[in-house]
C-alpha cells in the first residue's frame, strides 16, 4: 500500500458508476447472455488491470508483449 | 448498423480531423530531420494508395461494415477471429491517442494535474459523443475540424518572422534511409489508421463521391503536414526540432506578444477527439456486430473504460511512447493496415468477377 | 431516472470547474530577472529578481506625485548556491517564502565564470522546464557578477529587469549590442556550424547598466568580447542591422549618417572542393542625419564622395570584427559554417570538427555598397555662407 495511485482509483470509481448504470439497463432489457458476458468480461478485465495500476503493481503491458513477439521474430532489433 | 447518413462534407471533415489528429502536436517526420518534406511527400502518395485500397474494398462490398466484409470474404469463423483482432487494434489505437493527448497536456499546459484525470474526463465526453451516433459525429467535425488547419496556418504566418528559408538544406545529408523510415512511420500513423473508416464509409449518402472525398482529404492533410514541417524548420531549425518533445508547442511559445499555447490545446482536443471518437465508434460498432446485439451503445462505456485503463497501462513513461511510435507501431500495423486489406480486396474482386460471370 | 441523470451532470460540473493546479497571485513570487553564475568552487549561483506588484504601483505613483518615500521596495534580489540550476532554485526556498514563478522572467544574466566553463549543457534546465520563458533576453555580465547587475536600482523604471530589457531591445535603433532571446540561444547551442554570441552588459553605477558589445563563444565556452564597433560589424555581416548611426570624418568636419536599411550576403567561395575565401557583400541605404562642416552638399559628386566614405567606414568595422574573431578567437560566429553545411554537405562532413580553424585561415572579401538617399529637412549645413 505504499504507492497507492488515488487518481487512478477516482477514475475507476467514476467509470464503475457509469458501468453499474449501464448494467441495470442491460438486465432490464433482458439482453442475450452473450452480450452480458462479454460486457462483464471487458469491465472485469479493465477493473482488474486498473486496480493493479492503482496499487502500483503494473502488470506487463500488451505493448511489451507485442514488442517481445517482434523481437522473437526478429523484425525489431 | 445505424439508420443514419452523413454528407460528403461531413465525411471529409471527419476524415481530415482523423488524419490530422495528434500529428499536429508531434511533428510529422522528425526522424528525417531536414528531409522531412520528402518523407511527407512519399507518405502522402502512399496514403493515397492505401485509402484507394480501403475505399475500393468498401465500394466492392456496399453497405457492409468491417465485420460484415470480413465474415463475407473469409467465412464466418475466420472472419470473426480477424474481426476480434481488428477490434483489439482499434481499442489499442484509441488508447494510444488517449495517451498522447494526456502526455501532451501534462507536459505543457497542466503540469500538476494527474494524467489519469485528464484522460478520464476527456473519455467521458467521448462516451457521450459516440453514443450520440454517427450523424452527430459528422456534424461535430463539420463545425470543429475547420478550426484546426486555420489556426495552424495563422500560427505559422505570424511566427515566421525569423526566417531562414534555406533551413531545409542540405538535401539528403544522412542518406535515404532515415527518410524512408520516417515516411513509413507517417504512412502507418495516420494514413493507414484510416482502416477505421471501413466502418464509417457505408454511412455516406452519395457512394459515388467516396473516392473523391478521401483523395481530397489526403491531399489537404499532406499539404498541411508540409506547411507545418516548413513552418517548424524555418522557425526552429532542424537541430532544435530533433530535441524538442512537442515541436509545434515550442513554435507557439515563440509567438510575439500573446501566449498561443491554449490554441494548441484546442487543436489537440479537436484532432485527438475526432480521432478517438472515430476509432472508438468503429471498435464498438464492430464488437456489437460480432456479438449480435441490437444496439451498439451498450458497449460504449465498457470499451472506453477499457481503453482508458489500457492507455495508462501501455507505457510507463514518455520515452516508451516515442520508442513505440517510432520503431514498433509500423510493424505492428502492417497486418491490419496492408496485409488483410489487400487480401480482402483480392477476394472481393474475385467474388465480384464470379458473380458477374454467373449473371451473364 | 431523470434525477439521477441531473445529479450526474451536477457532479460532472463540480469536478470540471476550475483548475487542478490553480495558484493565486498572492502565493507566487513573480520573477522578472534571473542570474546564473558559478562560484570559485564550481557551484552554481542562481540569483532571482522578484517583483512585489503592490510596491511597484506605490513607487511609480509616489514618483509621479508627491515624491514621498515609500517603505516597501518594489524588487528583491536573492541568491542561492546549488549543484545545478534547478537544485539552486528549489533550495532557494530556504530564503524565499513563496513559489518562484519563472514564466514572467524578462532577462537572463549569465556570469563570466559560468560562461567560461561552457554553457552548452548547463542551460538544459531552462530548456526542459515548462515554466521557462523562451523569449527572455540573455546577456553576459562583463567584469561583474549577475547579482550586481540585478541589484541595481534604476530611476528610469521601477523594475530593473524591464530597464535592462529596454536597453537591450533598443539595439534596433543603434545596432551596438545583439539582442539574443533564450530560444535563439538554444538554437545556437545545438548548431555546430555557428558559434554562440550573446550581448554583453556592464555595470556603470548603482543606477545604471550599459549594454554594448557582444560576448564571443567557442564550443560553448566564452573566449572573448567584441566592442561596440566590432559588434556593429558583426551585425552588418549577419544582416541584423535595422537602424544605426555611423559618423565619419571629413576634411573640415563630421557627418553622422543614419543607416536605414542594410542587406548582407555571405558566401563561402569554393575552389577544387575546398573553401577558398569568404565573401561578404553588404548593400546599405542611409540618410544624412547630421552634418558639421563648411562645404555645401549640393552636387551629386559630393554625395558620391560621402557614399564612398560611408562604405569605407562600414568596411572597416566589418574587417575589424572578422579579424578579431579569426585571429584572436578563432570562432565562426558569422555562421559561414552553416553555408558550407547547406551547399557543400560532402565537404562539411569531413571538415565539421575543424571548421573553426579552417574559418580562421580563410582570406576575406568585403564589399560594401552604400547609397545615400535623403538629406533631412535641410539641404545645406547650419552655417553662414562665407
PDB file of N, CA and C in Angstrom, chain B residues 107-114 117 121 124-125 162 164 166-167 169-170 173 235-237 239-240 243 250 253-259, chain C residues 8 12 15-16 19-21 23 99 124 127-128 130-135 183-184 186-188 190-192 338 341-343 345 348-349:
ATOM      1  N   UNK B 107       2.530  17.671 -20.034  1.00  0.00           N
ATOM      2  CA  UNK B 107       3.858  18.276 -20.194  1.00  0.00           C
ATOM      3  C   UNK B 107       3.768  19.784 -20.365  1.00  0.00           C
ATOM      4  N   UNK B 108       2.758  20.238 -21.078  1.00  0.00           N
ATOM      5  CA  UNK B 108       2.771  21.654 -21.432  1.00  0.00           C
ATOM      6  C   UNK B 108       1.802  22.509 -20.624  1.00  0.00           C
ATOM      7  N   UNK B 109       0.535  22.141 -20.610  1.00  0.00           N
ATOM      8  CA  UNK B 109      -0.442  23.074 -20.058  1.00  0.00           C
ATOM      9  C   UNK B 109      -0.839  22.782 -18.613  1.00  0.00           C
ATOM     10  N   UNK B 110      -1.004  21.504 -18.287  1.00  0.00           N
ATOM     11  CA  UNK B 110      -1.453  21.175 -16.932  1.00  0.00           C
ATOM     12  C   UNK B 110      -0.411  20.333 -16.202  1.00  0.00           C
ATOM     13  N   UNK B 111       0.762  20.916 -15.920  1.00  0.00           N
ATOM     14  CA  UNK B 111       1.841  20.084 -15.372  1.00  0.00           C
ATOM     15  C   UNK B 111       1.538  19.488 -14.003  1.00  0.00           C
ATOM     16  N   UNK B 112       0.610  20.031 -13.273  1.00  0.00           N
ATOM     17  CA  UNK B 112       0.349  19.485 -11.955  1.00  0.00           C
ATOM     18  C   UNK B 112      -0.925  18.664 -11.877  1.00  0.00           C
ATOM     19  N   UNK B 113      -1.633  18.563 -12.986  1.00  0.00           N
ATOM     20  CA  UNK B 113      -2.838  17.738 -12.984  1.00  0.00           C
ATOM     21  C   UNK B 113      -2.440  16.310 -13.352  1.00  0.00           C
ATOM     22  N   UNK B 114      -2.941  15.327 -12.608  1.00  0.00           N
ATOM     23  CA  UNK B 114      -2.587  13.948 -12.956  1.00  0.00           C
ATOM     24  C   UNK B 114      -3.133  13.566 -14.327  1.00  0.00           C
ATOM     25  N   UNK B 117      -6.563  11.706 -14.637  1.00  0.00           N
ATOM     26  CA  UNK B 117      -7.772  12.521 -14.514  1.00  0.00           C
ATOM     27  C   UNK B 117      -8.083  13.205 -15.847  1.00  0.00           C
ATOM     28  N   UNK B 121     -11.597  12.351 -17.876  1.00  0.00           N
ATOM     29  CA  UNK B 121     -12.666  13.308 -18.128  1.00  0.00           C
ATOM     30  C   UNK B 121     -12.855  13.573 -19.607  1.00  0.00           C
ATOM     31  N   UNK B 124     -15.054  10.746 -20.786  1.00  0.00           N
ATOM     32  CA  UNK B 124     -16.490  10.873 -20.512  1.00  0.00           C
ATOM     33  C   UNK B 124     -17.176  11.617 -21.656  1.00  0.00           C
ATOM     34  N   UNK B 125     -16.534  12.668 -22.127  1.00  0.00           N
ATOM     35  CA  UNK B 125     -17.088  13.413 -23.263  1.00  0.00           C
ATOM     36  C   UNK B 125     -17.156  12.523 -24.497  1.00  0.00           C
ATOM     37  N   UNK B 162      11.330  35.274 -38.103  1.00  0.00           N
ATOM     38  CA  UNK B 162      12.734  34.896 -38.157  1.00  0.00           C
ATOM     39  C   UNK B 162      12.813  33.830 -39.224  1.00  0.00           C
ATOM     40  N   UNK B 164      14.732  31.799 -42.161  1.00  0.00           N
ATOM     41  CA  UNK B 164      15.867  31.329 -42.936  1.00  0.00           C
ATOM     42  C   UNK B 164      15.232  30.343 -43.886  1.00  0.00           C
ATOM     43  N   UNK B 166      16.218  28.815 -46.265  1.00  0.00           N
ATOM     44  CA  UNK B 166      17.028  27.713 -46.782  1.00  0.00           C
ATOM     45  C   UNK B 166      17.278  26.682 -45.685  1.00  0.00           C
ATOM     46  N   UNK B 167      16.504  26.763 -44.623  1.00  0.00           N
ATOM     47  CA  UNK B 167      16.766  25.905 -43.455  1.00  0.00           C
ATOM     48  C   UNK B 167      16.671  24.426 -43.777  1.00  0.00           C
ATOM     49  N   UNK B 169      17.918  22.877 -46.268  1.00  0.00           N
ATOM     50  CA  UNK B 169      19.116  22.376 -46.938  1.00  0.00           C
ATOM     51  C   UNK B 169      20.084  21.788 -45.903  1.00  0.00           C
ATOM     52  N   UNK B 170      20.994  20.933 -46.217  1.00  0.00           N
ATOM     53  CA  UNK B 170      21.181  20.262 -47.496  1.00  0.00           C
ATOM     54  C   UNK B 170      20.208  19.081 -47.655  1.00  0.00           C
ATOM     55  N   UNK B 173      21.174  14.689 -46.548  1.00  0.00           N
ATOM     56  CA  UNK B 173      22.500  14.710 -45.941  1.00  0.00           C
ATOM     57  C   UNK B 173      22.851  13.355 -45.324  1.00  0.00           C
ATOM     58  N   UNK B 235      11.327  28.183 -38.390  1.00  0.00           N
ATOM     59  CA  UNK B 235      11.359  28.882 -37.111  1.00  0.00           C
ATOM     60  C   UNK B 235      12.377  28.263 -36.158  1.00  0.00           C
ATOM     61  N   UNK B 236      12.475  26.952 -36.166  1.00  0.00           N
ATOM     62  CA  UNK B 236      13.257  26.296 -35.116  1.00  0.00           C
ATOM     63  C   UNK B 236      14.566  25.673 -35.594  1.00  0.00           C
ATOM     64  N   UNK B 237      14.729  25.438 -36.866  1.00  0.00           N
ATOM     65  CA  UNK B 237      15.904  24.753 -37.407  1.00  0.00           C
ATOM     66  C   UNK B 237      15.912  23.280 -36.978  1.00  0.00           C
ATOM     67  N   UNK B 239      18.080  21.054 -35.861  1.00  0.00           N
ATOM     68  CA  UNK B 239      18.673  20.525 -34.633  1.00  0.00           C
ATOM     69  C   UNK B 239      17.719  20.630 -33.468  1.00  0.00           C
ATOM     70  N   UNK B 240      17.037  21.749 -33.431  1.00  0.00           N
ATOM     71  CA  UNK B 240      16.143  22.007 -32.328  1.00  0.00           C
ATOM     72  C   UNK B 240      14.927  21.099 -32.395  1.00  0.00           C
ATOM     73  N   UNK B 243      15.307  17.843 -30.919  1.00  0.00           N
ATOM     74  CA  UNK B 243      15.418  17.772 -29.476  1.00  0.00           C
ATOM     75  C   UNK B 243      14.082  17.940 -28.758  1.00  0.00           C
ATOM     76  N   UNK B 250       6.458  24.361 -29.060  1.00  0.00           N
ATOM     77  CA  UNK B 250       7.565  25.318 -28.942  1.00  0.00           C
ATOM     78  C   UNK B 250       7.359  26.468 -29.907  1.00  0.00           C
ATOM     79  N   UNK B 253       4.990  28.933 -28.553  1.00  0.00           N
ATOM     80  CA  UNK B 253       5.518  29.725 -27.448  1.00  0.00           C
ATOM     81  C   UNK B 253       6.260  30.951 -27.970  1.00  0.00           C
ATOM     82  N   UNK B 254       6.793  30.825 -29.192  1.00  0.00           N
ATOM     83  CA  UNK B 254       7.588  31.914 -29.743  1.00  0.00           C
ATOM     84  C   UNK B 254       6.740  33.045 -30.290  1.00  0.00           C
ATOM     85  N   UNK B 255       5.463  32.855 -30.328  1.00  0.00           N
ATOM     86  CA  UNK B 255       4.580  33.879 -30.882  1.00  0.00           C
ATOM     87  C   UNK B 255       4.764  35.176 -30.113  1.00  0.00           C
ATOM     88  N   UNK B 256       5.058  36.273 -30.819  1.00  0.00           N
ATOM     89  CA  UNK B 256       5.309  37.516 -30.095  1.00  0.00           C
ATOM     90  C   UNK B 256       4.033  38.105 -29.502  1.00  0.00           C
ATOM     91  N   UNK B 257       4.140  38.647 -28.324  1.00  0.00           N
ATOM     92  CA  UNK B 257       3.013  39.387 -27.756  1.00  0.00           C
ATOM     93  C   UNK B 257       2.079  38.581 -26.892  1.00  0.00           C
ATOM     94  N   UNK B 258       1.435  37.567 -27.472  1.00  0.00           N
ATOM     95  CA  UNK B 258       0.470  36.826 -26.674  1.00  0.00           C
ATOM     96  C   UNK B 258       0.862  35.367 -26.564  1.00  0.00           C
ATOM     97  N   UNK B 259       0.230  34.711 -25.642  1.00  0.00           N
ATOM     98  CA  UNK B 259       0.522  33.305 -25.415  1.00  0.00           C
ATOM     99  C   UNK B 259      -0.464  32.448 -26.196  1.00  0.00           C
TER     100      UNK B 259
ATOM    101  N   UNK C   8     -25.898  13.430 -11.978  1.00  0.00           N
ATOM    102  CA  UNK C   8     -24.631  13.112 -12.636  1.00  0.00           C
ATOM    103  C   UNK C   8     -24.040  14.355 -13.307  1.00  0.00           C
ATOM    104  N   UNK C  12     -20.535  16.217 -12.501  1.00  0.00           N
ATOM    105  CA  UNK C  12     -19.531  16.493 -13.524  1.00  0.00           C
ATOM    106  C   UNK C  12     -19.105  17.948 -13.472  1.00  0.00           C
ATOM    107  N   UNK C  15     -16.783  18.708 -10.792  1.00  0.00           N
ATOM    108  CA  UNK C  15     -15.429  18.199 -10.976  1.00  0.00           C
ATOM    109  C   UNK C  15     -14.667  18.986 -12.028  1.00  0.00           C
ATOM    110  N   UNK C  16     -15.384  19.498 -13.002  1.00  0.00           N
ATOM    111  CA  UNK C  16     -14.681  20.071 -14.137  1.00  0.00           C
ATOM    112  C   UNK C  16     -14.393  21.559 -13.992  1.00  0.00           C
ATOM    113  N   UNK C  19      -9.243  24.871 -12.058  1.00  0.00           N
ATOM    114  CA  UNK C  19      -8.030  24.190 -12.470  1.00  0.00           C
ATOM    115  C   UNK C  19      -7.478  23.394 -11.315  1.00  0.00           C
ATOM    116  N   UNK C  20      -6.914  22.299 -11.681  1.00  0.00           N
ATOM    117  CA  UNK C  20      -6.320  21.423 -10.680  1.00  0.00           C
ATOM    118  C   UNK C  20      -5.150  22.122  -9.979  1.00  0.00           C
ATOM    119  N   UNK C  21      -4.320  22.728 -10.767  1.00  0.00           N
ATOM    120  CA  UNK C  21      -3.130  23.333 -10.166  1.00  0.00           C
ATOM    121  C   UNK C  21      -3.243  24.851 -10.128  1.00  0.00           C
ATOM    122  N   UNK C  23      -3.074  28.395  -8.788  1.00  0.00           N
ATOM    123  CA  UNK C  23      -2.267  29.086  -7.772  1.00  0.00           C
ATOM    124  C   UNK C  23      -2.617  30.568  -7.807  1.00  0.00           C
ATOM    125  N   UNK C  99       6.336  30.249  -3.919  1.00  0.00           N
ATOM    126  CA  UNK C  99       6.784  29.548  -5.113  1.00  0.00           C
ATOM    127  C   UNK C  99       7.350  30.550  -6.123  1.00  0.00           C
ATOM    128  N   UNK C 124      20.446  23.307 -19.744  1.00  0.00           N
ATOM    129  CA  UNK C 124      19.412  22.310 -20.012  1.00  0.00           C
ATOM    130  C   UNK C 124      18.124  22.595 -19.246  1.00  0.00           C
ATOM    131  N   UNK C 127      15.714  24.890 -20.695  1.00  0.00           N
ATOM    132  CA  UNK C 127      15.142  24.369 -21.923  1.00  0.00           C
ATOM    133  C   UNK C 127      14.040  23.361 -21.622  1.00  0.00           C
ATOM    134  N   UNK C 128      14.263  22.609 -20.575  1.00  0.00           N
ATOM    135  CA  UNK C 128      13.387  21.488 -20.245  1.00  0.00           C
ATOM    136  C   UNK C 128      12.145  21.929 -19.485  1.00  0.00           C
ATOM    137  N   UNK C 130       8.885  23.573 -18.177  1.00  0.00           N
ATOM    138  CA  UNK C 130       7.734  24.139 -18.878  1.00  0.00           C
ATOM    139  C   UNK C 130       7.506  25.597 -18.523  1.00  0.00           C
ATOM    140  N   UNK C 131       8.045  26.042 -17.373  1.00  0.00           N
ATOM    141  CA  UNK C 131       7.804  27.417 -16.948  1.00  0.00           C
ATOM    142  C   UNK C 131       8.758  28.403 -17.603  1.00  0.00           C
ATOM    143  N   UNK C 132       9.790  27.867 -18.211  1.00  0.00           N
ATOM    144  CA  UNK C 132      10.829  28.728 -18.719  1.00  0.00           C
ATOM    145  C   UNK C 132      10.298  29.628 -19.830  1.00  0.00           C
ATOM    146  N   UNK C 133      10.672  30.894 -19.769  1.00  0.00           N
ATOM    147  CA  UNK C 133      10.190  31.846 -20.769  1.00  0.00           C
ATOM    148  C   UNK C 133      11.208  31.913 -21.906  1.00  0.00           C
ATOM    149  N   UNK C 134      10.828  31.364 -23.042  1.00  0.00           N
ATOM    150  CA  UNK C 134      11.772  31.272 -24.150  1.00  0.00           C
ATOM    151  C   UNK C 134      12.083  32.626 -24.778  1.00  0.00           C
ATOM    152  N   UNK C 135      11.278  33.616 -24.471  1.00  0.00           N
ATOM    153  CA  UNK C 135      11.500  34.902 -25.125  1.00  0.00           C
ATOM    154  C   UNK C 135      12.293  35.877 -24.260  1.00  0.00           C
ATOM    155  N   UNK C 183      15.459  31.401 -26.706  1.00  0.00           N
ATOM    156  CA  UNK C 183      15.199  30.376 -27.717  1.00  0.00           C
ATOM    157  C   UNK C 183      16.264  30.404 -28.808  1.00  0.00           C
ATOM    158  N   UNK C 184      16.699  31.620 -29.178  1.00  0.00           N
ATOM    159  CA  UNK C 184      17.745  31.725 -30.204  1.00  0.00           C
ATOM    160  C   UNK C 184      19.053  31.138 -29.687  1.00  0.00           C
ATOM    161  N   UNK C 186      19.296  28.692 -27.565  1.00  0.00           N
ATOM    162  CA  UNK C 186      19.168  27.235 -27.627  1.00  0.00           C
ATOM    163  C   UNK C 186      19.442  26.727 -29.033  1.00  0.00           C
ATOM    164  N   UNK C 187      18.945  27.465 -30.007  1.00  0.00           N
ATOM    165  CA  UNK C 187      19.179  27.044 -31.389  1.00  0.00           C
ATOM    166  C   UNK C 187      20.676  27.071 -31.698  1.00  0.00           C
ATOM    167  N   UNK C 188      21.352  28.113 -31.220  1.00  0.00           N
ATOM    168  CA  UNK C 188      22.785  28.216 -31.494  1.00  0.00           C
ATOM    169  C   UNK C 188      23.570  27.142 -30.755  1.00  0.00           C
ATOM    170  N   UNK C 190      22.679  24.199 -30.211  1.00  0.00           N
ATOM    171  CA  UNK C 190      22.547  22.952 -30.948  1.00  0.00           C
ATOM    172  C   UNK C 190      23.258  23.005 -32.295  1.00  0.00           C
ATOM    173  N   UNK C 191      23.576  24.204 -32.731  1.00  0.00           N
ATOM    174  CA  UNK C 191      24.088  24.372 -34.081  1.00  0.00           C
ATOM    175  C   UNK C 191      25.607  24.335 -34.078  1.00  0.00           C
ATOM    176  N   UNK C 192      26.193  23.306 -34.659  1.00  0.00           N
ATOM    177  CA  UNK C 192      27.648  23.223 -34.629  1.00  0.00           C
ATOM    178  C   UNK C 192      28.292  24.057 -35.731  1.00  0.00           C
ATOM    179  N   UNK C 338      27.398  27.313 -41.575  1.00  0.00           N
ATOM    180  CA  UNK C 338      26.046  26.933 -41.999  1.00  0.00           C
ATOM    181  C   UNK C 338      25.955  26.877 -43.520  1.00  0.00           C
ATOM    182  N   UNK C 341      27.669  23.866 -44.703  1.00  0.00           N
ATOM    183  CA  UNK C 341      26.830  22.710 -44.402  1.00  0.00           C
ATOM    184  C   UNK C 341      25.694  22.572 -45.414  1.00  0.00           C
ATOM    185  N   UNK C 342      25.104  23.699 -45.766  1.00  0.00           N
ATOM    186  CA  UNK C 342      23.940  23.651 -46.658  1.00  0.00           C
ATOM    187  C   UNK C 342      24.313  23.369 -48.100  1.00  0.00           C
ATOM    188  N   UNK C 343      25.356  24.033 -48.565  1.00  0.00           N
ATOM    189  CA  UNK C 343      25.627  23.956 -50.002  1.00  0.00           C
ATOM    190  C   UNK C 343      26.765  23.007 -50.364  1.00  0.00           C
ATOM    191  N   UNK C 345      27.528  19.846 -48.456  1.00  0.00           N
ATOM    192  CA  UNK C 345      27.404  18.865 -47.363  1.00  0.00           C
ATOM    193  C   UNK C 345      28.516  17.826 -47.353  1.00  0.00           C
ATOM    194  N   UNK C 348      31.459  19.350 -45.736  1.00  0.00           N
ATOM    195  CA  UNK C 348      31.149  19.629 -44.330  1.00  0.00           C
ATOM    196  C   UNK C 348      31.331  18.392 -43.460  1.00  0.00           C
ATOM    197  N   UNK C 349      30.975  17.253 -43.994  1.00  0.00           N
ATOM    198  CA  UNK C 349      31.077  16.016 -43.220  1.00  0.00           C
ATOM    199  C   UNK C 349      32.509  15.799 -42.756  1.00  0.00           C
TER     200      UNK C 349
END
